mmCIF file of C-alpha atoms and ligand atoms in Angstrom:
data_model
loop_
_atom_site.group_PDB
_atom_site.id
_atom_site.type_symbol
_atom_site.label_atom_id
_atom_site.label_comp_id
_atom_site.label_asym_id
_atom_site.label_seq_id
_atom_site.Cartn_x
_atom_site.Cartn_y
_atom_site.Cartn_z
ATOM 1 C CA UNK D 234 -50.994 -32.344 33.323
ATOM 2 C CA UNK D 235 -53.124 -33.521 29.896
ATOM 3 C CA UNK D 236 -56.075 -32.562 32.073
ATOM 4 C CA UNK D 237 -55.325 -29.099 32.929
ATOM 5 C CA UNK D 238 -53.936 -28.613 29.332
ATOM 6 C CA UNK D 239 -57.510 -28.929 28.296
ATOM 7 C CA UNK D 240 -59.220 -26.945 30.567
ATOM 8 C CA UNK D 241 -56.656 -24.256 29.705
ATOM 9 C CA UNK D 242 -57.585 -24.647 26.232
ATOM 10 C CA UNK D 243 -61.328 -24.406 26.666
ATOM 11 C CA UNK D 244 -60.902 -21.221 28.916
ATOM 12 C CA UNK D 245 -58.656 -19.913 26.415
ATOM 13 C CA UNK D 246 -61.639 -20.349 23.482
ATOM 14 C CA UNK D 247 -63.707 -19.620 25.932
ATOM 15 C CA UNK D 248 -61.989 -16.343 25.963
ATOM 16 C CA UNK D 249 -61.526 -15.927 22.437
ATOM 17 C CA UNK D 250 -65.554 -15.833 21.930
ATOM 18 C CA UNK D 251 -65.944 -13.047 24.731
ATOM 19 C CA UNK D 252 -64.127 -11.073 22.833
ATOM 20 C CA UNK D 253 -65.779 -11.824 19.681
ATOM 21 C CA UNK D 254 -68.819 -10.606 22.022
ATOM 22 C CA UNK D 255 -67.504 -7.609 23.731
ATOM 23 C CA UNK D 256 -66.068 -6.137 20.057
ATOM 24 C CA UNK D 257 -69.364 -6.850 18.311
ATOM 25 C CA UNK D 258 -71.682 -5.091 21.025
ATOM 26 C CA UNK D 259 -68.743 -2.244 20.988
ATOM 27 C CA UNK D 260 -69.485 -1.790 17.612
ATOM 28 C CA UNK D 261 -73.224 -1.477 17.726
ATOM 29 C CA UNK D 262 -72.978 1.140 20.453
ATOM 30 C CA UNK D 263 -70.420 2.982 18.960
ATOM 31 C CA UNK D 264 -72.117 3.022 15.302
ATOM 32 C CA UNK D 265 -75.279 3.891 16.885
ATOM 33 C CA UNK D 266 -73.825 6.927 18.807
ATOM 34 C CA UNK D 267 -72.543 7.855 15.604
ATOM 35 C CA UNK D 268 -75.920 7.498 13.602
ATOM 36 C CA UNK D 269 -77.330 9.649 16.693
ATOM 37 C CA UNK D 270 -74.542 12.227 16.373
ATOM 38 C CA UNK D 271 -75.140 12.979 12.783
ATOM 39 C CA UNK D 272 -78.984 13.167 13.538
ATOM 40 C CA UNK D 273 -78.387 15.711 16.139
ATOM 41 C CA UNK D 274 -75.865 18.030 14.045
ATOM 42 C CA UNK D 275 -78.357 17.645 11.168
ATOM 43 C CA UNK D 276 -80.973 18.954 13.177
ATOM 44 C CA UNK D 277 -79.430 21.754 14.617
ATOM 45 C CA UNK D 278 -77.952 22.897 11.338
ATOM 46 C CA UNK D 279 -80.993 22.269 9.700
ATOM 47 C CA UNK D 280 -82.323 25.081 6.852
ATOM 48 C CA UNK D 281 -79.124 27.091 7.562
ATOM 49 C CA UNK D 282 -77.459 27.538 4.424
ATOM 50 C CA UNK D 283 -73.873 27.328 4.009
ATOM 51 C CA UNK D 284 -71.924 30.964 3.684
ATOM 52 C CA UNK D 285 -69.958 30.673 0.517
ATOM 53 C CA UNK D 286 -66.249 32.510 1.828
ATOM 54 C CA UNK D 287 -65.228 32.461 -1.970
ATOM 55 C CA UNK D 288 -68.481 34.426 -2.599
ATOM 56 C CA UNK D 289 -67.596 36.907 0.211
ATOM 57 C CA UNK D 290 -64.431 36.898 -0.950
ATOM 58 C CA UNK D 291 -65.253 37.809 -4.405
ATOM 59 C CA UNK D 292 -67.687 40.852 -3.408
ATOM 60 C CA UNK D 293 -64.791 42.013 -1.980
ATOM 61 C CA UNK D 294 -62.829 42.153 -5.016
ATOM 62 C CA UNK D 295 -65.437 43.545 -6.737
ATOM 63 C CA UNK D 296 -66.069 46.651 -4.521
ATOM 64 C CA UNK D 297 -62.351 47.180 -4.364
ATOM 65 C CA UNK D 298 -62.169 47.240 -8.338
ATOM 66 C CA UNK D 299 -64.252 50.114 -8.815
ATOM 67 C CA UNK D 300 -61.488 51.577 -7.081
ATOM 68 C CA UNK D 301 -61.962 53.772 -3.630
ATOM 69 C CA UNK D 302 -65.434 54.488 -3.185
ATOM 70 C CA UNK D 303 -65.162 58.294 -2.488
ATOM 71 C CA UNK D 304 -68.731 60.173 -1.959
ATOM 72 C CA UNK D 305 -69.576 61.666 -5.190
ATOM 73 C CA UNK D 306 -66.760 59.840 -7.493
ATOM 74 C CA UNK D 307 -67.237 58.044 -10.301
ATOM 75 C CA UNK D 308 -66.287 54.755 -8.574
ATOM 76 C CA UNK D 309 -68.858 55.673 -5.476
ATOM 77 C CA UNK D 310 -71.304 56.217 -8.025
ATOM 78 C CA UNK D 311 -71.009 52.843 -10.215
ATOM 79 C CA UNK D 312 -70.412 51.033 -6.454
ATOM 80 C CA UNK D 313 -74.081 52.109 -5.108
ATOM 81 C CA UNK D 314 -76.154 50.852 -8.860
ATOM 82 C CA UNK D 315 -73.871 47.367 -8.298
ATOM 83 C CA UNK D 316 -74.781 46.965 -4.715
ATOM 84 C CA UNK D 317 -78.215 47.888 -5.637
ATOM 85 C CA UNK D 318 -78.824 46.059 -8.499
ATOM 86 C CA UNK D 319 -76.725 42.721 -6.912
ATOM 87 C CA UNK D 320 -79.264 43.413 -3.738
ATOM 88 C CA UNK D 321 -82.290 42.945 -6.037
ATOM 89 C CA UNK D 322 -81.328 40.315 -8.156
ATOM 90 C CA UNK D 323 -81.064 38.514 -5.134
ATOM 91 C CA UNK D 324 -84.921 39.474 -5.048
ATOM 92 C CA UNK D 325 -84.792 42.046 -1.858
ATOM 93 C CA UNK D 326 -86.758 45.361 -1.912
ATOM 94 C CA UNK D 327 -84.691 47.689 -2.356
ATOM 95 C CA UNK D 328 -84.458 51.539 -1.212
ATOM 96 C CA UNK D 329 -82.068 54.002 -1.958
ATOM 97 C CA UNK D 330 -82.016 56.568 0.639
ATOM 98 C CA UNK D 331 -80.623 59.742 -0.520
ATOM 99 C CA UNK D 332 -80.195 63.261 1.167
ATOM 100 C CA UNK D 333 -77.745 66.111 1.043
ATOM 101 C CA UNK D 334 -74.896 66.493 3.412
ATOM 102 C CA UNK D 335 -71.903 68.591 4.076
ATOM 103 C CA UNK D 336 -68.663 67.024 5.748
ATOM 104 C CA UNK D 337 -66.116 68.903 7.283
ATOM 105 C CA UNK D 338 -64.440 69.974 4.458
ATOM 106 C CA UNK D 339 -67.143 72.587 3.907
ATOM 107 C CA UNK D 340 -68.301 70.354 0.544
ATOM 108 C CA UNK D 341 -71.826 69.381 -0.763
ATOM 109 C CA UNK D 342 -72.628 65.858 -1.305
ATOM 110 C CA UNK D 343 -75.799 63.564 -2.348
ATOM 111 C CA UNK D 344 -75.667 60.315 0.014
ATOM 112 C CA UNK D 345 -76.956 57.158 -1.030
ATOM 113 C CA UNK D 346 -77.826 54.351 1.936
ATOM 114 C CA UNK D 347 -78.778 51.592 0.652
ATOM 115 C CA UNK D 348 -81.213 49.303 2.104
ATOM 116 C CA UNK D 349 -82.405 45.665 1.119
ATOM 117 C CA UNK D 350 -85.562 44.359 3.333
ATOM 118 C CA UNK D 351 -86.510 40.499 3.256
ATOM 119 C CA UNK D 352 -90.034 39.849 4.600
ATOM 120 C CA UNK D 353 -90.821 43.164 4.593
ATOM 121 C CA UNK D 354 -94.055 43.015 5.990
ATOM 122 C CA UNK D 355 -92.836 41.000 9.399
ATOM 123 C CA UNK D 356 -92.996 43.061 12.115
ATOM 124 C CA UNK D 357 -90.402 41.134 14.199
ATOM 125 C CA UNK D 358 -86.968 41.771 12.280
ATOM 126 C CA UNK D 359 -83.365 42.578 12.690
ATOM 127 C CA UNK D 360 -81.035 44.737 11.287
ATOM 128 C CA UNK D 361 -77.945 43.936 9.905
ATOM 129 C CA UNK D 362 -75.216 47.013 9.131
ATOM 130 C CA UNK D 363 -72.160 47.993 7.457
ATOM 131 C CA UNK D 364 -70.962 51.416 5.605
ATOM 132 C CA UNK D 365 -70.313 50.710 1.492
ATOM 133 C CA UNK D 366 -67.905 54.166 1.468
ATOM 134 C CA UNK D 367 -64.484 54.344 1.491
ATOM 135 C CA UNK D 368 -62.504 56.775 3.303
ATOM 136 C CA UNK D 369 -61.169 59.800 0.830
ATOM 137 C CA UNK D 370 -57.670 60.287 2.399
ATOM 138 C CA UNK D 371 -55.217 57.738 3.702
ATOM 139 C CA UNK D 372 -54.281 59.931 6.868
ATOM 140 C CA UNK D 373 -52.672 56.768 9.025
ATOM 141 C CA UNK D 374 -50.216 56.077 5.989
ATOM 142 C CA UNK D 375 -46.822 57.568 5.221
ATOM 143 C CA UNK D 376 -46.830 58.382 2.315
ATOM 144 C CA UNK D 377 -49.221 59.483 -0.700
ATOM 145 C CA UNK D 378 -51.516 60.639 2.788
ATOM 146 C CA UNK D 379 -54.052 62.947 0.811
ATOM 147 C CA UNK D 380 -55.337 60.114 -1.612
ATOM 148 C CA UNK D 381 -58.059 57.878 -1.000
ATOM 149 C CA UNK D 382 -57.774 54.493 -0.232
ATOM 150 C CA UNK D 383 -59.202 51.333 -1.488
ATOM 151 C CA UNK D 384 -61.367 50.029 1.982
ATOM 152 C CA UNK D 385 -60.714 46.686 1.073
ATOM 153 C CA UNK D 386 -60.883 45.740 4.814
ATOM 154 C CA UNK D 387 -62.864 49.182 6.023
ATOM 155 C CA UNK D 388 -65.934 49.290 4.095
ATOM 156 C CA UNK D 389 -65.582 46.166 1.712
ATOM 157 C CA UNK D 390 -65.707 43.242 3.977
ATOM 158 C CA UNK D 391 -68.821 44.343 5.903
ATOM 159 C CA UNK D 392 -70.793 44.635 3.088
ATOM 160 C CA UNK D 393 -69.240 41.446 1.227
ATOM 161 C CA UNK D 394 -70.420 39.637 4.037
ATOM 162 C CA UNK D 395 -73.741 41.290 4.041
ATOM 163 C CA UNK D 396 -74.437 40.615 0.041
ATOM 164 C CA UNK D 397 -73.218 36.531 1.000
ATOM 165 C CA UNK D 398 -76.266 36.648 3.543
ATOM 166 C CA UNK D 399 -77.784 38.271 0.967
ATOM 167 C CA UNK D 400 -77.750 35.501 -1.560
ATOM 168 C CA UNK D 401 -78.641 32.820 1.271
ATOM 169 C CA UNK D 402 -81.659 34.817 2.495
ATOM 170 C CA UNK D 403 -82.775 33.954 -0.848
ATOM 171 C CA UNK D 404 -82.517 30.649 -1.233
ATOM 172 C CA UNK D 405 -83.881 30.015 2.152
ATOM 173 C CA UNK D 406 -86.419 32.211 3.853
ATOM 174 C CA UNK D 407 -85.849 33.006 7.846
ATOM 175 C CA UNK D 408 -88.465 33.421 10.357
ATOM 176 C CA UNK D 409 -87.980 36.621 11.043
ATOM 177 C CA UNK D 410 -87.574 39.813 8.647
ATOM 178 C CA UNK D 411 -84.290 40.928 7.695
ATOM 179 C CA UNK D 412 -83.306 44.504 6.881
ATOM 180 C CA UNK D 413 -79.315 45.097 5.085
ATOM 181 C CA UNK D 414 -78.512 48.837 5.691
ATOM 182 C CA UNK D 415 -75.947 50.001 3.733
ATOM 183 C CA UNK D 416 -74.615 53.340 5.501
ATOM 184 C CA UNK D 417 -73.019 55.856 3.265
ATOM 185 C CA UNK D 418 -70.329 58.310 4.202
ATOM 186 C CA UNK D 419 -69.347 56.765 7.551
ATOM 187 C CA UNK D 420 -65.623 57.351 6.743
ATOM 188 C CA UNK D 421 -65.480 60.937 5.870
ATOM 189 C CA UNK D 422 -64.115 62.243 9.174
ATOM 190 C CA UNK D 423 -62.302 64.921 9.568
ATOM 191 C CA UNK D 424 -58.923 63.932 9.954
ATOM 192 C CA UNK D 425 -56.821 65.088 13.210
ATOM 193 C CA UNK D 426 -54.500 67.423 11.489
ATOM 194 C CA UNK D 427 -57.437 69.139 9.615
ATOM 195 C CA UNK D 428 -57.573 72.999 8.406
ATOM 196 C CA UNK D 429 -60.818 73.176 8.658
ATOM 197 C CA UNK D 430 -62.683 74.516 11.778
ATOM 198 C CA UNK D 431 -63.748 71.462 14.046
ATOM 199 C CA UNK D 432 -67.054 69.823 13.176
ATOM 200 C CA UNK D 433 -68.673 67.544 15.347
ATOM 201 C CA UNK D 434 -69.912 64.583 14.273
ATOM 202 C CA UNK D 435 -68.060 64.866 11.393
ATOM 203 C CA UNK D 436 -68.292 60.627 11.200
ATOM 204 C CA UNK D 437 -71.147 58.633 10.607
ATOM 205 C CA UNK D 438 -73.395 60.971 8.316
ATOM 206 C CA UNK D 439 -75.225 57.572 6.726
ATOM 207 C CA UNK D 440 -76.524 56.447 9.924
ATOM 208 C CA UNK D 441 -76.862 59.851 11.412
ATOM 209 C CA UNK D 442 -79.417 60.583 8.735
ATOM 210 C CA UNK D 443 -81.024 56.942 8.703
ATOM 211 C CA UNK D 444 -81.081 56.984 12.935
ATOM 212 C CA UNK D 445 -83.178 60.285 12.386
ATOM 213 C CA UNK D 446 -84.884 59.083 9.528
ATOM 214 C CA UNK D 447 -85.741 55.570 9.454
ATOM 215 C CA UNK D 448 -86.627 54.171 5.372
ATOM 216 C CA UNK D 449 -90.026 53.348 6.830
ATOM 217 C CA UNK D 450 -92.570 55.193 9.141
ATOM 218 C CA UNK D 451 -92.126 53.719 12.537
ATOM 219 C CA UNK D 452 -89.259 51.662 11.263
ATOM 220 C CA UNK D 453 -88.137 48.962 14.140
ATOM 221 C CA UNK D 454 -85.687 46.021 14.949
ATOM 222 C CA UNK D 455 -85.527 43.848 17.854
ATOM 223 C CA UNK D 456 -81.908 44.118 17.476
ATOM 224 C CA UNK D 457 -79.246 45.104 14.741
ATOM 225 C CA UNK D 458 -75.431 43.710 14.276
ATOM 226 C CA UNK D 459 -72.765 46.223 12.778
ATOM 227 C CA UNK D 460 -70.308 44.819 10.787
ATOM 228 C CA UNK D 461 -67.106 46.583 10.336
ATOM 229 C CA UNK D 462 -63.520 45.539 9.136
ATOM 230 C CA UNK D 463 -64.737 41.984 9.499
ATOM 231 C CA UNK D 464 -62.221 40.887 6.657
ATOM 232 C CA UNK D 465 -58.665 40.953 7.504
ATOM 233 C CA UNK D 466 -56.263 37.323 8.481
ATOM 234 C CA UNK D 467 -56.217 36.513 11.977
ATOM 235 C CA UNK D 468 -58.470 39.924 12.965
ATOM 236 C CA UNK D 469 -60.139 38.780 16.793
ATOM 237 C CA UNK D 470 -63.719 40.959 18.183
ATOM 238 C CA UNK D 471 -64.124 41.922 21.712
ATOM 239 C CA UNK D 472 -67.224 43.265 23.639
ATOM 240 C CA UNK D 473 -66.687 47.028 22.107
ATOM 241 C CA UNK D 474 -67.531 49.639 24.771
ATOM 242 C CA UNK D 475 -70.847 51.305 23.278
ATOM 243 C CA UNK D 476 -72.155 47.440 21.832
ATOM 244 C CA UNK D 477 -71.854 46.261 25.512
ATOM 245 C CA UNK D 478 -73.233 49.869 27.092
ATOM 246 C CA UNK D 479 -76.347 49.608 24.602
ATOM 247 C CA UNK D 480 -76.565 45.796 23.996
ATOM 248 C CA UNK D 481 -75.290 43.363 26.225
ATOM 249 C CA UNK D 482 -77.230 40.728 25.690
ATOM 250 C CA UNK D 483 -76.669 40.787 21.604
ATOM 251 C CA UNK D 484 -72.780 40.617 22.569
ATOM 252 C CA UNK D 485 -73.767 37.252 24.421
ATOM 253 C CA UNK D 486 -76.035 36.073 21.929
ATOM 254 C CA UNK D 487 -73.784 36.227 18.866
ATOM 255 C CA UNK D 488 -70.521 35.221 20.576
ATOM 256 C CA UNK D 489 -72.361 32.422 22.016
ATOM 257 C CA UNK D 490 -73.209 31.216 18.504
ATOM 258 C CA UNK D 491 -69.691 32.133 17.400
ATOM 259 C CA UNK D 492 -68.344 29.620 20.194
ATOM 260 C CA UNK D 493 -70.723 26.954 19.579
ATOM 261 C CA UNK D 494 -69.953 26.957 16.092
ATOM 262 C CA UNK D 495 -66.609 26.769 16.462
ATOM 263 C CA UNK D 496 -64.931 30.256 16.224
ATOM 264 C CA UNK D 497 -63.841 31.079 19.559
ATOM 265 C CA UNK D 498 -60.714 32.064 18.040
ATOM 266 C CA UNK D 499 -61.714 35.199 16.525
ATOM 267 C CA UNK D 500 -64.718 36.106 18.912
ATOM 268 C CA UNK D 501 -62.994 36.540 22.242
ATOM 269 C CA UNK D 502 -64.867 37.151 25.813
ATOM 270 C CA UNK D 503 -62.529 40.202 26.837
ATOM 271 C CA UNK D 504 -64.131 44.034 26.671
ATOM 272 C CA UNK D 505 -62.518 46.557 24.406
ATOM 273 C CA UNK D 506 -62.408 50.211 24.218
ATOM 274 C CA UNK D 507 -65.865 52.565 22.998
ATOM 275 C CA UNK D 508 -64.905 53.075 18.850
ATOM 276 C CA UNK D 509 -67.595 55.381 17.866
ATOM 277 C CA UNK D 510 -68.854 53.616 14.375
ATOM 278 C CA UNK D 511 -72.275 53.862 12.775
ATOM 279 C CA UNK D 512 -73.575 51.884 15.700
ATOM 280 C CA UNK D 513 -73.670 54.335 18.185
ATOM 281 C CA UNK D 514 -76.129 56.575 16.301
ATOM 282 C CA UNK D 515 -78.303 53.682 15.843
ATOM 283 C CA UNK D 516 -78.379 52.877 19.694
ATOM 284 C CA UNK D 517 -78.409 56.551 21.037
ATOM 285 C CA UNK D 518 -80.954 57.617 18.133
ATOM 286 C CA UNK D 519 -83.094 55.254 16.872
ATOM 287 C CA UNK D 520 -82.925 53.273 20.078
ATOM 288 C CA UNK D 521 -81.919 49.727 18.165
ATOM 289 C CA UNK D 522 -79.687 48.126 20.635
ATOM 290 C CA UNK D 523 -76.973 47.405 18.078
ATOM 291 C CA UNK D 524 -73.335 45.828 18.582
ATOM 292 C CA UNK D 525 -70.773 46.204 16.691
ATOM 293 C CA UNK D 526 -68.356 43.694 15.283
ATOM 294 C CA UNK D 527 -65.496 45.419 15.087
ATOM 295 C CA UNK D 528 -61.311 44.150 14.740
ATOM 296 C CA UNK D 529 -59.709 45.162 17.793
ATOM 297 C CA UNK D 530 -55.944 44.833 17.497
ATOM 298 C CA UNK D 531 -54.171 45.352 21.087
ATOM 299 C CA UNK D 532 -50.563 45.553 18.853
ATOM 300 C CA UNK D 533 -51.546 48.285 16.975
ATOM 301 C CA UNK D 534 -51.098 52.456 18.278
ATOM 302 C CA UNK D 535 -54.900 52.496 16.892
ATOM 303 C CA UNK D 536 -56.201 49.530 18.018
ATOM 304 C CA UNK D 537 -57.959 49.098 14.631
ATOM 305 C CA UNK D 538 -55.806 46.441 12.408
ATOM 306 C CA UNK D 539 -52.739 47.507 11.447
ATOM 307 C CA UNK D 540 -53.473 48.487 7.697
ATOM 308 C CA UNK D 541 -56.206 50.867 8.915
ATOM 309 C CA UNK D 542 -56.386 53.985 6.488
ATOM 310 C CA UNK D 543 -53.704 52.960 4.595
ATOM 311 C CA UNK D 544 -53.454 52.214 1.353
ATOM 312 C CA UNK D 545 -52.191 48.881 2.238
ATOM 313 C CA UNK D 546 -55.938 48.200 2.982
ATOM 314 C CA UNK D 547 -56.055 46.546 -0.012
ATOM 315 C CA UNK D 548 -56.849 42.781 -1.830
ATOM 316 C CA UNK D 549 -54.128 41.168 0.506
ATOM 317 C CA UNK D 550 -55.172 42.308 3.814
ATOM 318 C CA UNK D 551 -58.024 40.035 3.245
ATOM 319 C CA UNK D 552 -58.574 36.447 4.215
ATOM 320 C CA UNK D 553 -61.286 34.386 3.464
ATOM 321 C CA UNK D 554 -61.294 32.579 6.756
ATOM 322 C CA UNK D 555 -62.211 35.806 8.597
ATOM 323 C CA UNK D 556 -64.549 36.577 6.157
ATOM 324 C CA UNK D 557 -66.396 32.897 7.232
ATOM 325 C CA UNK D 558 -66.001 33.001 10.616
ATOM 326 C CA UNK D 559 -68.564 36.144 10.588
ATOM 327 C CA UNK D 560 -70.188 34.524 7.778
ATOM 328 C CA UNK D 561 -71.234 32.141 9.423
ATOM 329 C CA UNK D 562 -71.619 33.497 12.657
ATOM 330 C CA UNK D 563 -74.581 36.044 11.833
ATOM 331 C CA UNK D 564 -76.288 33.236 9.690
ATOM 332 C CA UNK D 565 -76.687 31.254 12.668
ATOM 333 C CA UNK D 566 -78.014 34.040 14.207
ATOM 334 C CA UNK D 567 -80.575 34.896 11.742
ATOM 335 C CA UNK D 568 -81.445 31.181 11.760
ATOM 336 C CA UNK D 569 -81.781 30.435 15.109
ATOM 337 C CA UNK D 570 -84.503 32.998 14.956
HETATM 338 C C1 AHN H 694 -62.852 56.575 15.087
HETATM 339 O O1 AHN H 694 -61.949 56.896 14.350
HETATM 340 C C2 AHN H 694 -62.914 56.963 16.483
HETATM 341 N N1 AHN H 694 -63.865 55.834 14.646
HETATM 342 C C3 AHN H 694 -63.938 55.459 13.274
HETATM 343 C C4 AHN H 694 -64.632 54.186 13.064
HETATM 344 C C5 AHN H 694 -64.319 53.706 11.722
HETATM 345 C C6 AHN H 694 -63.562 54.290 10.801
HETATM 346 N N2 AHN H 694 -64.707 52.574 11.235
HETATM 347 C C7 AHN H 694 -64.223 52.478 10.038
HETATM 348 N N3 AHN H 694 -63.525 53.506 9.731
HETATM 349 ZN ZN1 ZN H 695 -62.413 53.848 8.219
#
């Protein structure tokens, strides 16, 4: 009985100091795994800087304050020297691109696109797009449907997010050129209830003109990403009819990155309808293939989000986790380059 009493006792220690073993080894292997973790995500995020959403957010504010950025206005006018001057303190070259147009409304009108090239003299670059107007009328509101609205969402977010990569392209250099077109007058289309005989391709008149008329002789890009109403809470993208007609293999490519950074929430793999947006003349003109990254809302009569030419398009229809999500989305992109 005393016997086995002892032998149980030395198994039991016996025991004990496997355990010490089997905890202590578990530990190295697990706090190696870890060290090797961290190495990995350091390397793959390595030299991409981090998109600053209260930055984005912020440009936002700042567009919107001027007030809606109607062609010609006062507000349009102050809008193009602040994106222009915030684009070159942030050491771009900058070119304003100006020509006369007349929209549907049988009016005259100097446009200003505004574009911002970083390592200008690459010849392998991308393009990166959004339209700095706002739209004149607020035709899917109401009430108060003949004044302009503030683009907070439509027109604001893109190019928030585009002056955020903006800032980071200048702190760290890519490996590939980068061109920000700013497209003017993409939202003065006639309206469906319009007086005025029908014009075609009354949309778009920014990139129509730049698609003909490139800022630079023999202007190209391997590939351009069109950012539009990027800004609003809970907004989700799709592969957009003419993006996945002209440029399949962009759609794959940025929701890939989208995914594998963790935003598979907003960047869905289902196919939406063709919106005809600034992208289309790029493709069909200028031969960029060019997606667009658009809101698609399938609750909404438009399918755009639901404030869409409203005047509730304003400050609160913004969130700053949408904002990041494409932030930081098209940075990776640019970096992976
Ligand atoms: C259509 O209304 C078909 N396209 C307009 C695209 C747009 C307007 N994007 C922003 N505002
Ligand atoms: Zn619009």
């Amino acid at each position: 009985m005393a016997e086995r009493e002892v032998v149980g006792r030395l198994s039991q220690s016996r025991l004990q100091f496997m355990r010490y073993i089997y905890f202590f080894c578990a530990f190295i292997i697990l706090s190696c795994s870890e060290k090797k973790d961290k190495k990995f995500i350091l390397q793959t995020e390595k030299n991409i800087p981090k998109f600053n959403s209260d930055s984005a957010y912020l440009f936002v504010q700042k567009q919107v304050n001027f007030g809606p950025r109607v062609i010609s206005s006062k507000a349009w006018e102050s809008c193009s020297e602040f994106l222009a001057k915030k684009l070159k303190s942030y050491n771009a070259d900058v070119i304003i691109q100006k020509t006369q147009i007349t929209t549907y409304d049988q009016r005259k009108h100097e446009l200003n696109n505004i574009i911002a090239s970083y390592l200008p003299n690459l010849n392998n670059r991308i393009a990166l797009f959004a339209h700095w107007d706002s739209r004149h009328i607020a035709d899917h509101d109401t009430v108060n449907q003949g004044a302009p609205i503030l683009g907070a969402n439509d027109g604001g977010s893109g190019v928030a997010v585009l002056l955020e990569i903006a800032r980071n392209l200048n702190i760290q250099k890519p490996n590939i050129g980068v061109d920000i077109i700013l497209f003017d007058a993409e939202d003065y289309g006639q309206p469906e209830n319009s007086i005025y005989p029908i014009m075609s391709n009354s949309w778009c008149l920014g990139s129509q003109y730049w698609s003909k008329n490139p800022h630079k002789k023999n202007y190209f890009a391997k590939y351009g990403i069109l950012l539009d109403m990027v800004g609003a809470k809970g907004a989700t993208f799709r592969y957009e009819g003419i993006s996945n007609y002209y440029a399949p293999n962009i759609l794959e490519k940025v929701w890939a990155k989208a995914h594998e950074i963790g935003y598979s929430n907003y960047f869905l793999y289902q196919k939406s309808a063709e919106i005809m947006d600034d992208h289309y003349y790029v493709n069909s003109i200028a031969n960029i293939p060019t997606i667009d990254i658009i809101e698609f809302d399938p609750f909404t009569e438009t399918n755009f989000n639901k404030h869409w030419h409203t005047h509730q398009d304003n400050m609160q229809n913004i969130s700053k986790e949408t904002l990041k999500a494409v932030g930081e989305t098209v940075m990776h992109v640019i970096y992976s380059e």
